[in-house]
PDB file of C-alpha atoms in Angstrom:
ATOM      1  CA  UNK A  22      16.891  10.721   3.083  1.00  0.00           C
ATOM      2  CA  UNK A  23      14.755  13.460   1.540  1.00  0.00           C
ATOM      3  CA  UNK A  24      13.364  15.517   4.408  1.00  0.00           C
ATOM      4  CA  UNK A  25      15.224  18.703   5.267  1.00  0.00           C
ATOM      5  CA  UNK A  26      16.980  18.493   1.911  1.00  0.00           C
ATOM      6  CA  UNK A  27      16.693  21.381  -0.351  1.00  0.00           C
ATOM      7  CA  UNK A  28      17.436  19.435  -3.476  1.00  0.00           C
ATOM      8  CA  UNK A  29      15.993  16.372  -5.182  1.00  0.00           C
ATOM      9  CA  UNK A  30      18.068  13.229  -4.647  1.00  0.00           C
ATOM     10  CA  UNK A  31      18.612  10.715  -7.413  1.00  0.00           C
ATOM     11  CA  UNK A  32      18.862   6.935  -7.480  1.00  0.00           C
ATOM     12  CA  UNK A  33      19.505   4.656 -10.423  1.00  0.00           C
ATOM     13  CA  UNK A  34      19.182   0.879 -10.399  1.00  0.00           C
ATOM     14  CA  UNK A  35      18.790  -2.056 -12.719  1.00  0.00           C
ATOM     15  CA  UNK A  36      15.461  -3.645 -13.514  1.00  0.00           C
ATOM     16  CA  UNK A  37      14.727  -6.448 -11.080  1.00  0.00           C
ATOM     17  CA  UNK A  38      16.692  -5.064  -8.203  1.00  0.00           C
ATOM     18  CA  UNK A  39      15.128  -3.872  -4.914  1.00  0.00           C
ATOM     19  CA  UNK A  40      15.343  -0.347  -3.775  1.00  0.00           C
ATOM     20  CA  UNK A  41      14.683   1.570  -0.529  1.00  0.00           C
ATOM     21  CA  UNK A  42      14.083   5.331  -0.208  1.00  0.00           C
ATOM     22  CA  UNK A  43      14.247   7.022   3.095  1.00  0.00           C
ATOM     23  CA  UNK A  44      12.449  10.005   4.646  1.00  0.00           C
ATOM     24  CA  UNK A  45      13.217  11.780   7.943  1.00  0.00           C
ATOM     25  CA  UNK A  46      10.789  14.238   9.259  1.00  0.00           C
ATOM     26  CA  UNK A  47      11.151  16.905  11.884  1.00  0.00           C
ATOM     27  CA  UNK A  48       7.719  17.493  13.349  1.00  0.00           C
ATOM     28  CA  UNK A  49       4.937  15.348  14.819  1.00  0.00           C
ATOM     29  CA  UNK A  50       2.857  13.613  12.371  1.00  0.00           C
ATOM     30  CA  UNK A  51      -0.148  11.217  12.453  1.00  0.00           C
ATOM     31  CA  UNK A  52       0.576   9.771   9.135  1.00  0.00           C
ATOM     32  CA  UNK A  53       3.235   9.539   6.404  1.00  0.00           C
ATOM     33  CA  UNK A  54       2.086   9.629   2.780  1.00  0.00           C
ATOM     34  CA  UNK A  55       4.156   8.361  -0.057  1.00  0.00           C
ATOM     35  CA  UNK A  56       3.488   9.781  -3.498  1.00  0.00           C
ATOM     36  CA  UNK A  57       4.944   9.195  -6.913  1.00  0.00           C
ATOM     37  CA  UNK A  58       5.046  11.768  -9.656  1.00  0.00           C
ATOM     38  CA  UNK A  59       5.399  10.809 -13.248  1.00  0.00           C
ATOM     39  CA  UNK A  60       6.889  13.331 -15.646  1.00  0.00           C
ATOM     40  CA  UNK A  61       4.352  16.124 -16.504  1.00  0.00           C
ATOM     41  CA  UNK A  62       1.746  14.881 -14.026  1.00  0.00           C
ATOM     42  CA  UNK A  63       0.549  15.739 -10.553  1.00  0.00           C
ATOM     43  CA  UNK A  64       1.706  13.579  -7.611  1.00  0.00           C
ATOM     44  CA  UNK A  65      -0.428  10.499  -6.919  1.00  0.00           C
ATOM     45  CA  UNK A  66      -0.691   8.654  -3.547  1.00  0.00           C
ATOM     46  CA  UNK A  67       0.777   5.218  -3.627  1.00  0.00           C
ATOM     47  CA  UNK A  68       0.837   4.259   0.092  1.00  0.00           C
ATOM     48  CA  UNK A  69      -0.147   5.797   3.396  1.00  0.00           C
ATOM     49  CA  UNK A  70       1.118   4.592   6.748  1.00  0.00           C
ATOM     50  CA  UNK A  71      -0.254   5.795  10.061  1.00  0.00           C
ATOM     51  CA  UNK A  72       1.527   6.486  13.321  1.00  0.00           C
ATOM     52  CA  UNK A  73       0.171   3.331  14.918  1.00  0.00           C
ATOM     53  CA  UNK A  74       1.525   1.151  12.044  1.00  0.00           C
ATOM     54  CA  UNK A  75       5.109  -0.003  11.740  1.00  0.00           C
ATOM     55  CA  UNK A  76       4.731  -1.473   8.290  1.00  0.00           C
ATOM     56  CA  UNK A  77       2.350  -1.387   5.367  1.00  0.00           C
ATOM     57  CA  UNK A  78       2.396  -3.306   2.166  1.00  0.00           C
ATOM     58  CA  UNK A  79       0.775  -2.769  -1.206  1.00  0.00           C
ATOM     59  CA  UNK A  80       1.817  -5.091  -3.996  1.00  0.00           C
ATOM     60  CA  UNK A  81       5.535  -4.638  -4.524  1.00  0.00           C
ATOM     61  CA  UNK A  82       5.633  -1.578  -2.198  1.00  0.00           C
ATOM     62  CA  UNK A  83       6.471  -1.746   1.498  1.00  0.00           C
ATOM     63  CA  UNK A  84       6.426   1.322   3.768  1.00  0.00           C
ATOM     64  CA  UNK A  85       7.787   1.476   7.243  1.00  0.00           C
ATOM     65  CA  UNK A  86       7.412   4.037   9.952  1.00  0.00           C
ATOM     66  CA  UNK A  87       9.499   4.611  13.053  1.00  0.00           C
ATOM     67  CA  UNK A  88       7.950   7.393  15.121  1.00  0.00           C
ATOM     68  CA  UNK A  89      10.689   7.313  17.741  1.00  0.00           C
ATOM     69  CA  UNK A  90      13.337   8.225  15.076  1.00  0.00           C
ATOM     70  CA  UNK A  91      10.875  10.213  13.017  1.00  0.00           C
ATOM     71  CA  UNK A  92      11.729   8.290   9.906  1.00  0.00           C
ATOM     72  CA  UNK A  93       9.912   6.387   7.226  1.00  0.00           C
ATOM     73  CA  UNK A  94      11.037   4.226   4.289  1.00  0.00           C
ATOM     74  CA  UNK A  95       9.598   3.053   0.984  1.00  0.00           C
ATOM     75  CA  UNK A  96      10.827  -0.103  -0.586  1.00  0.00           C
ATOM     76  CA  UNK A  97      10.114  -1.386  -4.021  1.00  0.00           C
ATOM     77  CA  UNK A  98      10.727  -5.085  -4.687  1.00  0.00           C
ATOM     78  CA  UNK A  99      11.866  -6.271  -8.080  1.00  0.00           C
ATOM     79  CA  UNK A 100      11.760  -2.858  -9.701  1.00  0.00           C
ATOM     80  CA  UNK A 101      10.346  -2.469 -13.105  1.00  0.00           C
ATOM     81  CA  UNK A 102      10.980   0.275 -15.785  1.00  0.00           C
ATOM     82  CA  UNK A 103       7.496   1.683 -15.072  1.00  0.00           C
ATOM     83  CA  UNK A 104       8.533   2.427 -11.517  1.00  0.00           C
ATOM     84  CA  UNK A 105      10.703   5.215 -12.948  1.00  0.00           C
ATOM     85  CA  UNK A 106       9.360   8.404 -11.223  1.00  0.00           C
ATOM     86  CA  UNK A 107       9.953  10.923  -8.564  1.00  0.00           C
ATOM     87  CA  UNK A 108       8.876   9.706  -5.061  1.00  0.00           C
ATOM     88  CA  UNK A 109       7.893  11.964  -2.303  1.00  0.00           C
ATOM     89  CA  UNK A 110       7.122  11.533   1.358  1.00  0.00           C
ATOM     90  CA  UNK A 111       4.724  13.905   3.058  1.00  0.00           C
ATOM     91  CA  UNK A 112       3.605  14.399   6.665  1.00  0.00           C
ATOM     92  CA  UNK A 113       0.641  16.178   8.225  1.00  0.00           C
ATOM     93  CA  UNK A 114       0.739  18.172  11.425  1.00  0.00           C
ATOM     94  CA  UNK A 115      -2.742  16.826  12.354  1.00  0.00           C
ATOM     95  CA  UNK A 116      -2.828  19.235  15.256  1.00  0.00           C
ATOM     96  CA  UNK A 117      -6.364  19.875  16.416  1.00  0.00           C
ATOM     97  CA  UNK A 118      -7.655  18.864  13.066  1.00  0.00           C
ATOM     98  CA  UNK A 119      -5.484  21.400  11.195  1.00  0.00           C
ATOM     99  CA  UNK A 120      -4.210  19.287   8.313  1.00  0.00           C
ATOM    100  CA  UNK A 121      -1.124  21.124   7.150  1.00  0.00           C
ATOM    101  CA  UNK A 122       0.587  18.726   4.782  1.00  0.00           C
ATOM    102  CA  UNK A 123       4.150  19.238   3.849  1.00  0.00           C
ATOM    103  CA  UNK A 124       6.452  17.316   1.508  1.00  0.00           C
ATOM    104  CA  UNK A 125      10.093  16.318   1.356  1.00  0.00           C
ATOM    105  CA  UNK A 126      12.338  17.183  -1.601  1.00  0.00           C
ATOM    106  CA  UNK A 127      11.778  13.893  -3.278  1.00  0.00           C
ATOM    107  CA  UNK A 128      13.914  11.050  -4.795  1.00  0.00           C
ATOM    108  CA  UNK A 129      14.138  10.716  -8.531  1.00  0.00           C
ATOM    109  CA  UNK A 130      14.239   6.976  -9.164  1.00  0.00           C
ATOM    110  CA  UNK A 131      15.437   5.628 -12.577  1.00  0.00           C
ATOM    111  CA  UNK A 132      15.062   1.999 -13.456  1.00  0.00           C
ATOM    112  CA  UNK A 133      17.391   0.906 -16.213  1.00  0.00           C
ATOM    113  CA  UNK A 134      16.334  -2.061 -18.439  1.00  0.00           C
TER     114      UNK A 134
ATOM    115  CA  UNK B  13     -14.741   9.935 -10.079  1.00  0.00           C
ATOM    116  CA  UNK B  14     -12.736  12.148  -7.675  1.00  0.00           C
ATOM    117  CA  UNK B  15     -11.200  15.034  -9.436  1.00  0.00           C
ATOM    118  CA  UNK B  16      -9.234  18.253  -9.002  1.00  0.00           C
ATOM    119  CA  UNK B  17      -9.308  20.591 -12.030  1.00  0.00           C
ATOM    120  CA  UNK B  18      -6.860  23.498 -12.491  1.00  0.00           C
ATOM    121  CA  UNK B  19      -7.048  26.281 -14.922  1.00  0.00           C
ATOM    122  CA  UNK B  20      -5.361  27.519 -16.878  1.00  0.00           C
ATOM    123  CA  UNK B  21      -2.794  24.724 -17.535  1.00  0.00           C
ATOM    124  CA  UNK B  22      -0.250  27.221 -18.872  1.00  0.00           C
ATOM    125  CA  UNK B  23       0.040  30.942 -18.256  1.00  0.00           C
ATOM    126  CA  UNK B  24       2.575  33.575 -19.329  1.00  0.00           C
ATOM    127  CA  UNK B  25       2.539  36.992 -17.829  1.00  0.00           C
ATOM    128  CA  UNK B  26       4.942  39.869 -17.434  1.00  0.00           C
ATOM    129  CA  UNK B  27       6.577  41.237 -14.277  1.00  0.00           C
ATOM    130  CA  UNK B  28       4.042  43.259 -12.366  1.00  0.00           C
ATOM    131  CA  UNK B  29       1.128  41.462 -13.932  1.00  0.00           C
ATOM    132  CA  UNK B  30      -1.969  40.221 -12.243  1.00  0.00           C
ATOM    133  CA  UNK B  31      -2.660  36.506 -12.311  1.00  0.00           C
ATOM    134  CA  UNK B  32      -5.394  34.273 -10.891  1.00  0.00           C
ATOM    135  CA  UNK B  33      -5.007  30.497 -10.838  1.00  0.00           C
ATOM    136  CA  UNK B  34      -8.196  28.525 -10.353  1.00  0.00           C
ATOM    137  CA  UNK B  35      -8.859  25.236  -8.765  1.00  0.00           C
ATOM    138  CA  UNK B  36     -12.133  23.207  -8.498  1.00  0.00           C
ATOM    139  CA  UNK B  37     -12.646  19.907  -6.689  1.00  0.00           C
ATOM    140  CA  UNK B  38     -15.682  17.723  -7.047  1.00  0.00           C
ATOM    141  CA  UNK B  39     -14.787  15.481  -4.157  1.00  0.00           C
ATOM    142  CA  UNK B  40     -16.679  17.139  -1.308  1.00  0.00           C
ATOM    143  CA  UNK B  41     -13.426  17.479   0.484  1.00  0.00           C
ATOM    144  CA  UNK B  42     -13.001  20.085   3.227  1.00  0.00           C
ATOM    145  CA  UNK B  43      -9.337  20.877   2.727  1.00  0.00           C
ATOM    146  CA  UNK B  44      -7.736  22.492  -0.309  1.00  0.00           C
ATOM    147  CA  UNK B  45      -4.125  23.333  -0.877  1.00  0.00           C
ATOM    148  CA  UNK B  46      -1.909  25.371  -3.166  1.00  0.00           C
ATOM    149  CA  UNK B  47       1.708  24.208  -3.655  1.00  0.00           C
ATOM    150  CA  UNK B  48       4.470  25.346  -5.935  1.00  0.00           C
ATOM    151  CA  UNK B  49       7.063  22.957  -7.389  1.00  0.00           C
ATOM    152  CA  UNK B  50      10.416  24.194  -8.756  1.00  0.00           C
ATOM    153  CA  UNK B  51      12.891  22.174 -10.813  1.00  0.00           C
ATOM    154  CA  UNK B  52      14.719  19.735  -8.556  1.00  0.00           C
ATOM    155  CA  UNK B  53      12.697  20.643  -5.530  1.00  0.00           C
ATOM    156  CA  UNK B  54       9.770  19.222  -3.739  1.00  0.00           C
ATOM    157  CA  UNK B  55       6.343  20.707  -3.267  1.00  0.00           C
ATOM    158  CA  UNK B  56       6.194  23.833  -1.058  1.00  0.00           C
ATOM    159  CA  UNK B  57       2.930  24.817   0.606  1.00  0.00           C
ATOM    160  CA  UNK B  58       1.765  28.391  -0.256  1.00  0.00           C
ATOM    161  CA  UNK B  59      -1.738  28.503   1.310  1.00  0.00           C
ATOM    162  CA  UNK B  60      -4.449  26.068   2.335  1.00  0.00           C
ATOM    163  CA  UNK B  61      -8.002  26.204   3.505  1.00  0.00           C
ATOM    164  CA  UNK B  62     -10.400  23.944   5.470  1.00  0.00           C
ATOM    165  CA  UNK B  63     -13.593  25.395   4.285  1.00  0.00           C
ATOM    166  CA  UNK B  64     -15.285  28.248   2.440  1.00  0.00           C
ATOM    167  CA  UNK B  65     -14.114  31.561   3.686  1.00  0.00           C
ATOM    168  CA  UNK B  66     -11.186  30.081   5.622  1.00  0.00           C
ATOM    169  CA  UNK B  67      -7.491  30.685   4.706  1.00  0.00           C
ATOM    170  CA  UNK B  68      -4.393  29.242   6.370  1.00  0.00           C
ATOM    171  CA  UNK B  69      -0.836  30.423   5.737  1.00  0.00           C
ATOM    172  CA  UNK B  70       1.582  27.837   4.408  1.00  0.00           C
ATOM    173  CA  UNK B  71       5.372  27.820   4.354  1.00  0.00           C
ATOM    174  CA  UNK B  72       6.006  30.151   1.342  1.00  0.00           C
ATOM    175  CA  UNK B  73       3.132  32.676   1.305  1.00  0.00           C
ATOM    176  CA  UNK B  74       4.993  35.851   0.441  1.00  0.00           C
ATOM    177  CA  UNK B  75       3.678  37.407  -2.794  1.00  0.00           C
ATOM    178  CA  UNK B  76       0.618  35.236  -2.918  1.00  0.00           C
ATOM    179  CA  UNK B  77      -3.034  35.695  -1.812  1.00  0.00           C
ATOM    180  CA  UNK B  78      -5.642  32.992  -1.843  1.00  0.00           C
ATOM    181  CA  UNK B  79      -9.421  32.868  -1.552  1.00  0.00           C
ATOM    182  CA  UNK B  80     -11.800  30.038  -0.928  1.00  0.00           C
ATOM    183  CA  UNK B  81     -15.140  31.085  -2.300  1.00  0.00           C
ATOM    184  CA  UNK B  82     -17.053  27.775  -1.915  1.00  0.00           C
ATOM    185  CA  UNK B  83     -16.255  24.303  -0.797  1.00  0.00           C
ATOM    186  CA  UNK B  84     -15.358  23.428  -4.356  1.00  0.00           C
ATOM    187  CA  UNK B  85     -13.338  26.507  -5.466  1.00  0.00           C
ATOM    188  CA  UNK B  86      -9.954  27.732  -4.286  1.00  0.00           C
ATOM    189  CA  UNK B  87      -8.086  30.567  -6.072  1.00  0.00           C
ATOM    190  CA  UNK B  88      -4.466  31.646  -5.922  1.00  0.00           C
ATOM    191  CA  UNK B  89      -3.802  35.287  -6.688  1.00  0.00           C
ATOM    192  CA  UNK B  90      -0.504  36.888  -7.729  1.00  0.00           C
ATOM    193  CA  UNK B  91      -1.179  40.628  -7.764  1.00  0.00           C
ATOM    194  CA  UNK B  92       2.311  41.849  -8.765  1.00  0.00           C
ATOM    195  CA  UNK B  93       3.885  38.821 -10.379  1.00  0.00           C
ATOM    196  CA  UNK B  94       7.646  38.523 -10.248  1.00  0.00           C
ATOM    197  CA  UNK B  95      10.068  36.294 -12.188  1.00  0.00           C
ATOM    198  CA  UNK B  96      10.742  34.383  -8.942  1.00  0.00           C
ATOM    199  CA  UNK B  97       7.175  33.151  -9.089  1.00  0.00           C
ATOM    200  CA  UNK B  98       7.810  31.306 -12.287  1.00  0.00           C
ATOM    201  CA  UNK B  99       6.947  27.776 -11.216  1.00  0.00           C
ATOM    202  CA  UNK B 100       4.644  24.801 -11.576  1.00  0.00           C
ATOM    203  CA  UNK B 101       1.635  25.173  -9.312  1.00  0.00           C
ATOM    204  CA  UNK B 102      -0.459  22.371  -7.946  1.00  0.00           C
ATOM    205  CA  UNK B 103      -3.827  22.373  -6.251  1.00  0.00           C
ATOM    206  CA  UNK B 104      -4.920  19.500  -4.072  1.00  0.00           C
ATOM    207  CA  UNK B 105      -7.852  18.612  -1.865  1.00  0.00           C
ATOM    208  CA  UNK B 106      -8.303  16.171   0.978  1.00  0.00           C
ATOM    209  CA  UNK B 107     -10.695  15.185   3.745  1.00  0.00           C
ATOM    210  CA  UNK B 108      -9.060  14.347   7.077  1.00  0.00           C
ATOM    211  CA  UNK B 109     -10.134  11.250   8.855  1.00  0.00           C
ATOM    212  CA  UNK B 110      -9.667   7.645   8.189  1.00  0.00           C
ATOM    213  CA  UNK B 111      -8.864   6.154   4.858  1.00  0.00           C
ATOM    214  CA  UNK B 112      -6.953   7.452   1.877  1.00  0.00           C
ATOM    215  CA  UNK B 113      -9.141  10.605   1.668  1.00  0.00           C
ATOM    216  CA  UNK B 114      -6.749  11.983   4.272  1.00  0.00           C
ATOM    217  CA  UNK B 115      -4.062  12.197   1.555  1.00  0.00           C
ATOM    218  CA  UNK B 116      -4.322  15.083  -0.798  1.00  0.00           C
ATOM    219  CA  UNK B 117      -5.574  14.411  -4.300  1.00  0.00           C
ATOM    220  CA  UNK B 118      -3.773  16.587  -6.809  1.00  0.00           C
ATOM    221  CA  UNK B 119      -4.685  18.328 -10.004  1.00  0.00           C
ATOM    222  CA  UNK B 120      -2.463  18.286 -13.059  1.00  0.00           C
ATOM    223  CA  UNK B 121      -0.781  21.529 -12.449  1.00  0.00           C
ATOM    224  CA  UNK B 122      -0.568  25.060 -13.912  1.00  0.00           C
ATOM    225  CA  UNK B 123       2.751  26.116 -15.399  1.00  0.00           C
ATOM    226  CA  UNK B 124       3.285  29.863 -14.847  1.00  0.00           C
ATOM    227  CA  UNK B 125       6.000  31.884 -16.529  1.00  0.00           C
ATOM    228  CA  UNK B 126       6.651  35.493 -15.429  1.00  0.00           C
ATOM    229  CA  UNK B 127       8.771  37.270 -17.971  1.00  0.00           C
TER     230      UNK B 127
END
């Protein structure tokens, strides 16, 4: 779980395995964003799941959202070496249209060949 | 193509120096953000804005000022830089509403070193 953590977490798996990263958030949100950041680059959105959705899929990615427990997960099926990156979840307050977007500490995922 | 452009990409200054980081977005987005990212940590929100002339305080605002001069341009100012402000700074823009425009689109970052 990356929210509320001060430090980056690390996961290392073999190519072809499945992996799930978790995110617990503390405040109300209308949406959870999942980003990946490649070394030396800015973060890039990979999947977005709204509070009225329980699951969202995009290719080998699957995001879930449980608003009652204030948690989200990102799963990657059959991980490939190019999935190596840092993954972040982010939430937005969405209160009265004030879009304050804050990020968790992130998970550094390494896929070994 | 949607873009967020930051300048400079790298900056070195001395303690007590005056630094301005620039960000321009060509996405017609209302919201713009400044984050800092430190080794091993996530992105921490410094300031953000929902339009020209507007400024909202983020989670780590101390030592930083910001100004949104137009819808396109958002500046981060460090008037008395300190070594603790050595970091990688990201600017982002977004447009709340439906669709992926709600999620911030990031620039490539500015690496700042304060000696």
